[in-house]
Short mmCIF file of N, CA and C in Angstrom, two decimals:
data_model
loop_
_atom_site.label_atom_id
_atom_site.label_comp_id
_atom_site.label_asym_id
_atom_site.label_seq_id
_atom_site.Cartn_x
_atom_site.Cartn_y
_atom_site.Cartn_z
N UNK B 1 97.22 119.26 94.14
CA UNK B 1 97.26 118.22 94.65
C UNK B 1 98.94 117.84 94.50
N UNK B 2 99.32 117.51 95.57
CA UNK B 2 100.94 117.05 95.15
C UNK B 2 101.13 115.56 94.99
N UNK B 3 101.98 115.40 94.26
CA UNK B 3 102.22 114.23 93.57
C UNK B 3 103.93 113.50 94.06
N UNK B 4 103.61 112.79 95.24
CA UNK B 4 105.16 112.47 95.84
C UNK B 4 105.16 111.36 94.86
N UNK B 5 106.90 111.15 94.64
CA UNK B 5 107.35 110.14 93.83
C UNK B 5 108.79 109.72 94.60
N UNK B 6 108.67 108.42 94.38
CA UNK B 6 110.15 107.56 94.88
C UNK B 6 110.58 106.47 93.60
N UNK B 7 111.62 106.58 93.86
CA UNK B 7 112.30 105.71 92.64
C UNK B 7 112.55 104.37 93.80
N UNK B 8 111.99 103.17 93.39
CA UNK B 8 112.23 102.17 93.98
C UNK B 8 112.84 100.51 93.18
N UNK B 9 113.06 99.40 93.80
CA UNK B 9 113.51 98.67 93.01
C UNK B 9 112.49 97.29 93.38
N UNK B 10 112.08 96.58 92.45
CA UNK B 10 111.19 95.32 92.34
C UNK B 10 111.16 94.34 92.05
N UNK B 11 111.09 93.13 92.49
CA UNK B 11 111.28 91.78 92.04
C UNK B 11 110.30 91.48 91.37
N UNK B 12 110.35 91.34 89.91
CA UNK B 12 108.78 91.08 88.69
C UNK B 12 109.06 89.93 88.65
N UNK B 13 107.41 89.38 88.95
CA UNK B 13 107.31 87.83 88.72
C UNK B 13 106.18 88.09 87.60
N UNK B 14 106.05 86.85 86.89
CA UNK B 14 105.00 86.58 86.24
C UNK B 14 104.28 85.49 85.98
N UNK B 15 103.36 84.94 85.40
CA UNK B 15 102.87 83.87 85.46
C UNK B 15 102.63 83.39 84.05
N UNK B 16 103.25 81.70 84.14
CA UNK B 16 103.35 81.28 82.61
C UNK B 16 102.03 80.70 82.19
N UNK B 17 101.81 79.64 81.31
CA UNK B 17 100.55 79.65 80.79
C UNK B 17 100.16 78.43 81.52
N UNK B 18 100.92 77.78 82.21
CA UNK B 18 100.13 76.52 83.26
C UNK B 18 100.33 76.92 84.64
N UNK B 19 100.57 78.59 84.93
CA UNK B 19 100.11 78.79 86.05
C UNK B 19 100.89 79.14 86.92
N UNK B 20 102.26 78.57 86.57
CA UNK B 20 103.12 78.37 87.93
C UNK B 20 103.63 80.01 87.46
N UNK B 21 104.43 80.30 88.93
CA UNK B 21 104.97 81.60 88.40
C UNK B 21 106.31 81.75 88.43
N UNK B 22 107.35 82.72 87.88
CA UNK B 22 108.32 82.80 87.18
C UNK B 22 109.11 84.14 87.29
N UNK B 23 110.48 84.03 88.15
CA UNK B 23 110.99 85.63 88.45
C UNK B 23 111.03 85.85 86.49
N UNK B 24 110.89 87.22 86.56
CA UNK B 24 111.15 87.91 85.26
C UNK B 24 112.38 88.69 85.30
N UNK B 25 112.40 89.47 86.56
CA UNK B 25 113.30 90.20 86.72
C UNK B 25 113.79 90.47 88.06
N UNK B 26 114.77 90.47 88.53
CA UNK B 26 115.47 91.06 89.81
C UNK B 26 115.56 92.34 90.08
N UNK B 27 115.44 93.28 90.91
CA UNK B 27 115.39 94.61 91.19
C UNK B 27 115.02 95.46 90.11
N UNK B 28 114.47 95.24 89.39
CA UNK B 28 113.75 96.19 88.41
C UNK B 28 113.30 97.80 88.95
N UNK B 29 113.85 98.63 88.46
CA UNK B 29 113.50 100.16 89.08
C UNK B 29 112.48 100.52 88.68
N UNK B 30 111.44 100.72 89.29
CA UNK B 30 110.31 101.69 89.05
C UNK B 30 110.51 102.97 89.66
N UNK B 31 109.13 103.65 89.28
CA UNK B 31 109.26 105.11 89.86
C UNK B 31 107.32 104.87 90.62
N UNK B 32 107.24 104.91 91.87
CA UNK B 32 106.45 104.52 92.80
C UNK B 32 105.77 106.13 93.21
N UNK B 33 104.57 106.53 92.26
CA UNK B 33 104.26 108.19 92.35
C UNK B 33 102.42 107.78 92.86
N UNK B 34 102.32 108.79 94.04
CA UNK B 34 100.85 108.65 94.44
C UNK B 34 100.51 110.03 94.93
N UNK B 35 99.09 110.50 94.81
CA UNK B 35 98.54 111.58 95.18
C UNK B 35 96.94 111.33 95.34
N UNK B 36 96.58 112.33 95.97
CA UNK B 36 94.95 112.65 96.23
C UNK B 36 94.10 112.47 95.40
N UNK B 37 93.08 111.97 95.02
CA UNK B 37 92.14 111.97 94.05
C UNK B 37 91.17 113.28 94.12
N UNK B 38 91.08 114.01 95.25
CA UNK B 38 90.36 114.74 95.76
C UNK B 38 88.97 114.36 96.26
N UNK B 39 88.96 113.08 96.31
CA UNK B 39 87.41 112.80 96.73
C UNK B 39 87.53 111.63 97.62
N UNK B 40 88.56 111.99 98.79
CA UNK B 40 89.11 111.07 100.12
C UNK B 40 89.68 109.84 99.69
N UNK B 41 89.91 109.46 98.22
CA UNK B 41 91.04 108.30 97.79
C UNK B 41 92.43 108.70 97.74
N UNK B 42 92.98 107.82 96.87
CA UNK B 42 94.57 108.02 96.33
C UNK B 42 94.46 107.05 95.09
N UNK B 43 95.39 107.77 93.95
CA UNK B 43 96.04 107.33 93.20
C UNK B 43 97.30 106.95 93.07
N UNK B 44 97.66 105.90 92.67
CA UNK B 44 98.82 105.47 93.14
C UNK B 44 99.65 104.72 91.53
N UNK B 45 100.82 105.23 91.09
CA UNK B 45 101.35 104.47 89.59
C UNK B 45 102.50 104.03 90.14
N UNK B 46 102.85 102.95 89.15
CA UNK B 46 104.11 102.31 89.08
C UNK B 46 104.67 102.50 87.65
N UNK B 47 105.68 102.91 87.43
CA UNK B 47 106.18 103.34 86.14
C UNK B 47 107.30 102.82 86.26
N UNK B 48 108.23 102.03 84.87
CA UNK B 48 109.13 101.47 84.92
C UNK B 48 110.14 102.69 84.43
N UNK B 49 111.40 102.80 85.27
CA UNK B 49 112.05 104.22 85.38
C UNK B 49 113.60 103.68 84.99
N UNK B 50 113.91 102.64 84.65
CA UNK B 50 115.24 102.27 84.10
C UNK B 50 115.56 101.96 82.45
N UNK B 51 114.45 102.18 81.81
CA UNK B 51 114.18 102.30 80.30
C UNK B 51 113.94 100.81 80.03
N UNK B 52 113.19 99.83 80.68
CA UNK B 52 112.98 98.63 80.34
C UNK B 52 111.55 98.93 79.88
N UNK B 53 111.06 99.20 78.66
CA UNK B 53 109.89 99.52 77.93
C UNK B 53 109.06 98.16 78.03
N UNK B 54 109.61 97.08 78.51
CA UNK B 54 108.92 95.74 78.25
C UNK B 54 107.90 95.83 79.59
N UNK B 55 108.01 96.50 80.62
CA UNK B 55 106.98 96.53 81.88
C UNK B 55 106.05 97.55 81.43
N UNK B 56 105.09 96.76 81.71
CA UNK B 56 103.69 98.24 81.59
C UNK B 56 103.88 99.00 82.91
N UNK B 57 102.72 100.09 82.40
CA UNK B 57 102.54 101.09 83.49
C UNK B 57 101.46 100.57 84.34
N UNK B 58 101.56 100.55 85.66
CA UNK B 58 100.51 100.29 86.34
C UNK B 58 99.78 101.39 87.04
N UNK B 59 98.44 101.24 87.90
CA UNK B 59 97.90 102.16 88.39
C UNK B 59 97.05 101.20 89.40
N UNK B 60 96.86 102.07 90.19
CA UNK B 60 95.96 101.59 91.77
C UNK B 60 95.48 102.71 91.78
N UNK B 61 93.46 102.66 91.71
CA UNK B 61 92.99 103.52 92.28
C UNK B 61 92.18 103.36 93.86
N UNK B 62 92.96 103.67 94.64
CA UNK B 62 92.11 103.41 96.20
C UNK B 62 91.17 104.34 96.26
N UNK B 63 90.04 103.93 96.14
CA UNK B 63 88.91 104.69 96.53
C UNK B 63 88.68 104.33 98.17
N UNK B 64 87.34 104.81 98.64
CA UNK B 64 87.03 104.65 99.89
C UNK B 64 86.60 103.09 100.33
N UNK B 65 85.86 102.71 99.09
CA UNK B 65 85.30 101.62 99.02
C UNK B 65 86.44 100.40 99.08
N UNK B 66 87.58 100.50 97.60
CA UNK B 66 88.31 99.78 97.78
C UNK B 66 89.42 99.49 98.79
N UNK B 67 89.55 100.75 99.53
CA UNK B 67 90.32 100.28 100.62
C UNK B 67 89.71 99.84 101.92
N UNK B 68 88.77 100.07 101.92
CA UNK B 68 87.78 99.10 103.04
C UNK B 68 87.88 98.04 103.05
N UNK B 69 87.63 97.38 101.67
CA UNK B 69 87.85 96.28 101.42
C UNK B 69 89.30 95.68 101.65
N UNK B 70 90.16 96.45 101.34
CA UNK B 70 91.86 95.86 101.56
C UNK B 70 92.09 95.85 103.08
N UNK B 71 91.50 96.97 103.98
CA UNK B 71 91.74 97.20 105.04
C UNK B 71 90.85 95.74 106.03
N UNK B 72 89.99 95.36 105.43
CA UNK B 72 89.40 94.19 105.92
C UNK B 72 90.05 92.65 105.82
N UNK B 73 90.33 92.67 104.12
CA UNK B 73 90.98 91.42 103.95
C UNK B 73 92.52 91.26 104.64
N UNK B 74 93.40 92.14 104.69
CA UNK B 74 94.69 92.64 105.30
C UNK B 74 94.66 92.82 106.81
N UNK B 75 93.70 93.23 107.31
CA UNK B 75 93.97 93.50 108.76
C UNK B 75 94.72 94.85 108.93
N UNK B 76 94.51 95.45 108.04
CA UNK B 76 95.47 96.71 108.15
C UNK B 76 95.03 97.94 109.37
N UNK B 77 95.96 98.37 110.16
CA UNK B 77 95.37 99.15 111.11
C UNK B 77 95.70 100.82 110.61
N UNK B 78 95.96 101.01 109.10
CA UNK B 78 95.59 102.11 108.60
C UNK B 78 94.35 102.95 108.35
N UNK B 79 94.15 104.32 108.46
CA UNK B 79 92.75 104.84 108.27
C UNK B 79 92.32 105.16 107.07
N UNK B 80 93.21 105.46 106.02
CA UNK B 80 92.62 106.25 104.77
C UNK B 80 93.44 105.72 103.59
N UNK B 81 92.51 105.93 102.51
CA UNK B 81 93.58 105.36 100.99
C UNK B 81 95.05 106.03 100.76
N UNK B 82 94.91 107.23 101.41
CA UNK B 82 96.19 108.14 101.05
C UNK B 82 97.35 107.95 102.32
N UNK B 83 96.57 107.48 103.45
CA UNK B 83 97.96 106.84 104.60
C UNK B 83 98.27 105.73 103.95
N UNK B 84 97.58 104.80 103.59
CA UNK B 84 97.86 103.39 103.02
C UNK B 84 98.57 103.65 101.79
N UNK B 85 98.81 104.71 100.86
CA UNK B 85 99.59 105.06 99.60
C UNK B 85 100.86 105.70 100.02
N UNK B 86 100.94 106.54 101.20
CA UNK B 86 102.06 106.59 101.80
C UNK B 86 102.69 105.60 102.61
N UNK B 87 102.16 104.97 103.48
CA UNK B 87 102.97 103.75 103.81
C UNK B 87 103.33 102.99 102.95
N UNK B 88 103.08 102.38 101.86
CA UNK B 88 103.33 101.52 101.08
C UNK B 88 104.65 102.19 100.15
N UNK B 89 104.86 103.72 100.23
CA UNK B 89 105.99 104.23 99.48
C UNK B 89 107.14 104.02 100.75
N UNK B 90 106.68 104.22 101.91
CA UNK B 90 107.65 103.98 103.11
C UNK B 90 108.35 102.65 103.09
N UNK B 91 107.35 101.97 102.82
CA UNK B 91 107.88 100.31 102.93
C UNK B 91 108.53 99.93 101.68
N UNK B 92 108.41 100.44 100.27
CA UNK B 92 109.19 100.27 99.59
C UNK B 92 110.55 101.13 99.48
N UNK B 93 110.55 102.13 100.25
CA UNK B 93 111.86 102.67 100.28
C UNK B 93 112.78 101.90 101.38
N UNK B 94 112.03 101.19 102.37
CA UNK B 94 112.96 100.41 103.08
C UNK B 94 113.16 99.13 102.16
N UNK B 95 112.67 98.88 101.80
CA UNK B 95 113.05 97.68 100.61
C UNK B 95 114.06 97.66 99.53
N UNK B 96 114.09 99.03 99.28
CA UNK B 96 114.98 99.38 98.53
C UNK B 96 116.25 100.18 98.89
N UNK B 97 116.27 100.56 100.05
CA UNK B 97 117.39 101.21 100.46
C UNK B 97 117.68 101.08 101.81
N UNK B 98 116.96 101.36 103.15
CA UNK B 98 117.09 100.92 104.19
C UNK B 98 117.64 99.51 104.64
N UNK B 99 116.73 98.72 104.52
CA UNK B 99 117.01 97.44 104.81
C UNK B 99 116.48 96.10 103.96
N UNK B 100 117.15 96.19 102.80
CA UNK B 100 116.50 95.14 101.39
C UNK B 100 117.11 93.84 101.88
N UNK B 101 117.76 93.62 103.05
CA UNK B 101 117.86 92.19 103.50
C UNK B 101 117.16 91.75 104.13
N UNK B 102 116.01 92.39 104.71
CA UNK B 102 114.75 92.04 105.59
C UNK B 102 113.67 92.35 104.85
N UNK B 103 113.57 92.99 103.96
CA UNK B 103 111.95 93.77 103.38
C UNK B 103 112.48 93.55 101.94
N UNK B 104 111.02 92.55 101.40
CA UNK B 104 111.16 92.48 99.98
C UNK B 104 110.02 92.99 99.44
N UNK B 105 110.13 93.59 98.01
CA UNK B 105 108.82 93.98 97.10
C UNK B 105 108.87 93.22 96.13
N UNK B 106 107.85 92.79 95.77
CA UNK B 106 107.30 91.91 94.87
C UNK B 106 106.04 92.36 93.93
N UNK B 107 106.31 92.40 92.47
CA UNK B 107 105.25 92.89 91.50
C UNK B 107 104.96 91.46 90.76
N UNK B 108 103.77 90.91 91.01
CA UNK B 108 103.47 89.75 90.63
C UNK B 108 102.50 90.09 89.58
N UNK B 109 102.93 90.04 88.59
CA UNK B 109 102.29 90.38 86.93
C UNK B 109 100.96 89.28 86.70
N UNK B 110 99.55 89.82 86.54
CA UNK B 110 99.17 88.32 86.38
C UNK B 110 98.51 88.84 84.85
N UNK B 111 97.40 87.79 84.50
CA UNK B 111 96.95 87.81 83.38
C UNK B 111 95.97 88.97 83.05
N UNK B 112 95.61 89.63 81.91
CA UNK B 112 94.83 90.31 81.61
C UNK B 112 94.96 91.66 82.18
N UNK B 113 96.29 92.26 82.11
CA UNK B 113 97.36 93.55 82.64
C UNK B 113 96.55 93.87 84.36
N UNK B 114 96.45 92.81 85.16
CA UNK B 114 96.51 92.93 86.51
C UNK B 114 98.01 92.74 86.85
N UNK B 115 98.33 93.15 88.19
CA UNK B 115 99.51 92.76 88.52
C UNK B 115 99.05 93.31 90.31
N UNK B 116 99.97 92.75 91.26
CA UNK B 116 99.78 92.60 92.79
C UNK B 116 101.37 92.95 93.34
N UNK B 117 100.95 94.25 94.09
CA UNK B 117 102.39 94.80 94.82
C UNK B 117 102.25 94.16 95.94
N UNK B 118 103.38 93.36 96.44
CA UNK B 118 103.18 92.77 97.58
C UNK B 118 104.63 92.80 98.75
N UNK B 119 104.70 93.76 99.65
CA UNK B 119 105.64 94.01 100.46
C UNK B 119 105.45 92.75 101.42
N UNK B 120 106.93 92.22 101.73
CA UNK B 120 107.14 91.07 102.45
C UNK B 120 108.34 91.33 103.47
N UNK B 121 108.03 91.17 104.36
CA UNK B 121 109.20 91.40 105.55
C UNK B 121 109.70 90.13 106.25
N UNK B 122 110.89 89.70 106.50
CA UNK B 122 111.49 88.28 107.17
C UNK B 122 111.01 88.79 108.92
N UNK B 123 110.31 87.80 109.06
CA UNK B 123 109.86 87.85 110.71
C UNK B 123 110.97 87.22 111.59
N UNK B 124 112.06 86.72 110.99
CA UNK B 124 112.76 85.95 111.86
C UNK B 124 112.91 84.17 111.21
N UNK B 125 111.63 83.57 111.58
CA UNK B 125 111.39 82.28 111.56
C UNK B 125 110.23 82.02 110.25
N UNK B 126 109.87 82.92 109.61
CA UNK B 126 108.75 83.22 108.50
C UNK B 126 108.74 84.47 107.89
N UNK B 127 108.31 84.37 106.51
CA UNK B 127 108.25 85.74 105.62
C UNK B 127 106.69 86.07 106.08
N UNK B 128 106.74 87.43 106.32
CA UNK B 128 105.15 88.19 106.53
C UNK B 128 104.85 88.63 105.90
N UNK B 129 103.52 88.79 105.05
CA UNK B 129 103.01 89.98 103.91
C UNK B 129 102.74 91.05 104.83
N UNK B 130 103.18 92.18 104.69
CA UNK B 130 102.97 93.45 105.29
C UNK B 130 102.14 94.10 104.79
N UNK B 131 101.71 94.32 103.33
CA UNK B 131 100.76 95.14 102.38
C UNK B 131 100.53 94.76 100.91
N UNK B 132 99.76 94.49 100.60
CA UNK B 132 99.16 93.76 99.06
C UNK B 132 98.58 95.02 98.50
N UNK B 133 98.74 95.58 97.23
CA UNK B 133 97.79 96.54 96.56
C UNK B 133 97.88 95.68 95.06
N UNK B 134 96.41 96.04 94.76
CA UNK B 134 96.38 95.53 93.50
C UNK B 134 96.24 96.56 92.39
N UNK B 135 96.76 96.22 91.15
CA UNK B 135 97.01 97.15 90.18
C UNK B 135 96.65 96.62 88.99
N UNK B 136 96.03 97.45 87.80
CA UNK B 136 95.93 97.24 86.57
C UNK B 136 96.70 98.24 85.76
N UNK B 137 96.79 97.61 84.66
CA UNK B 137 97.62 98.09 83.42
C UNK B 137 96.89 99.84 83.35
N UNK B 138 97.67 100.90 82.88
CA UNK B 138 97.07 102.05 82.44
C UNK B 138 96.64 101.61 81.11
N UNK B 139 95.47 102.63 80.77
CA UNK B 139 94.86 102.22 79.91
C UNK B 139 95.63 102.90 78.47
N UNK B 140 95.40 102.55 77.27
CA UNK B 140 96.17 102.97 76.18
C UNK B 140 96.05 104.86 76.25
N UNK B 141 94.63 105.26 76.14
CA UNK B 141 94.73 106.76 76.17
C UNK B 141 95.43 107.31 77.30
N UNK B 142 95.41 107.21 78.83
CA UNK B 142 96.38 107.82 79.48
C UNK B 142 97.59 107.41 79.26
N UNK B 143 97.93 106.15 78.80
CA UNK B 143 99.82 105.81 78.72
C UNK B 143 100.02 106.82 77.38
N UNK B 144 99.54 107.04 76.62
CA UNK B 144 99.68 107.99 74.94
C UNK B 144 99.88 109.35 75.84
N UNK B 145 99.15 109.93 76.55
CA UNK B 145 99.46 111.21 77.63
C UNK B 145 100.37 111.39 77.97
N UNK B 146 100.82 110.26 79.05
CA UNK B 146 101.53 110.16 80.09
C UNK B 146 103.00 110.04 79.05
N UNK B 147 103.05 109.51 78.17
CA UNK B 147 104.50 109.48 77.32
C UNK B 147 104.75 110.64 76.88
N UNK B 148 103.71 111.19 76.20
CA UNK B 148 103.72 112.51 75.63
C UNK B 148 104.24 113.72 76.26
N UNK B 149 103.85 113.64 77.81
CA UNK B 149 104.05 114.51 78.71
C UNK B 149 105.64 114.48 79.11
N UNK B 150 106.08 113.16 79.02
CA UNK B 150 107.46 112.63 79.50
C UNK B 150 108.19 113.11 78.57
N UNK B 151 107.90 112.88 77.12
CA UNK B 151 108.80 113.23 76.12
C UNK B 151 108.71 114.72 75.76
N UNK B 152 108.02 115.33 75.98
CA UNK B 152 108.00 116.96 76.04
C UNK B 152 108.66 117.63 77.12
N UNK B 153 109.00 116.89 78.23
CA UNK B 153 109.70 117.37 79.25
C UNK B 153 111.55 116.97 78.79
N UNK B 154 111.47 115.64 78.01
CA UNK B 154 112.69 115.40 77.97
C UNK B 154 113.26 116.38 76.96
N UNK B 155 112.48 116.95 76.03
CA UNK B 155 112.99 117.66 75.02
C UNK B 155 113.12 118.90 74.97
N UNK B 156 112.28 119.47 76.55
CA UNK B 156 112.83 120.81 76.81
C UNK B 156 113.72 120.81 77.99
N UNK B 157 114.13 119.68 78.24
CA UNK B 157 115.85 119.81 79.22
C UNK B 157 116.72 119.24 78.23
N UNK B 158 116.47 118.74 76.65
CA UNK B 158 117.57 118.69 75.62
C UNK B 158 118.05 120.03 75.32
N UNK B 159 116.99 120.64 74.98
CA UNK B 159 116.96 122.04 74.48
C UNK B 159 117.76 123.18 75.54
N UNK B 160 117.46 123.07 76.61
CA UNK B 160 118.13 123.77 78.04
C UNK B 160 119.79 123.33 77.85
N UNK B 161 120.20 121.88 77.88
CA UNK B 161 121.44 121.59 77.58
C UNK B 161 121.96 122.42 76.51
N UNK B 162 121.36 122.14 75.09
CA UNK B 162 121.97 122.60 74.05
C UNK B 162 122.12 123.93 74.15
N UNK B 163 121.25 124.80 74.79
CA UNK B 163 121.42 126.30 74.86
C UNK B 163 122.77 126.70 75.94
N UNK B 164 122.74 125.81 76.88
CA UNK B 164 123.94 126.27 77.74
C UNK B 164 125.06 125.32 76.96
N UNK B 165 125.39 124.33 76.25
CA UNK B 165 126.39 123.61 76.24
C UNK B 165 126.68 123.65 74.55
N UNK B 166 125.90 124.09 73.66
CA UNK B 166 125.84 123.99 72.18
C UNK B 166 125.30 122.75 71.74
N UNK B 167 125.05 122.67 70.51
CA UNK B 167 124.34 121.57 69.98
C UNK B 167 125.17 120.39 70.14
N UNK B 168 125.08 119.19 69.82
CA UNK B 168 125.71 117.95 70.01
C UNK B 168 126.48 117.50 68.80
#
């Protein structure tokens, strides 16, 4: 399985105890990664990439059933979960680098570890929601595995630098 990754900027919003939404951070950097799950679906991950450990890592499992529900609710013209994940990656790139003045990516963090990624475009006289994807917080076991893998990769890079340039 090929894993495609893109670093994107998201406007992060959260809900207060009274239910009102507040901006938590503007233009927080996240890594958006997607891959096929091998069963006709796709797995999408959002990981903070700018050292802000305060943000949770989120995952979205797009099974054929959840994609069919999304497609019906949002009137999407996409044909598969993988195509949806790839289209979302392109929309996030557009919101981050190509046309940030007309496209906005918002991560709305909800209660109980849920979040909703919404891509919004300026339609001239009104804002249009292009795509919404539901996310869940990554479970603790998987989170530990990912962080261990990242730490191991960082350690290997540091060892390579030390071999090349000497110990610091």
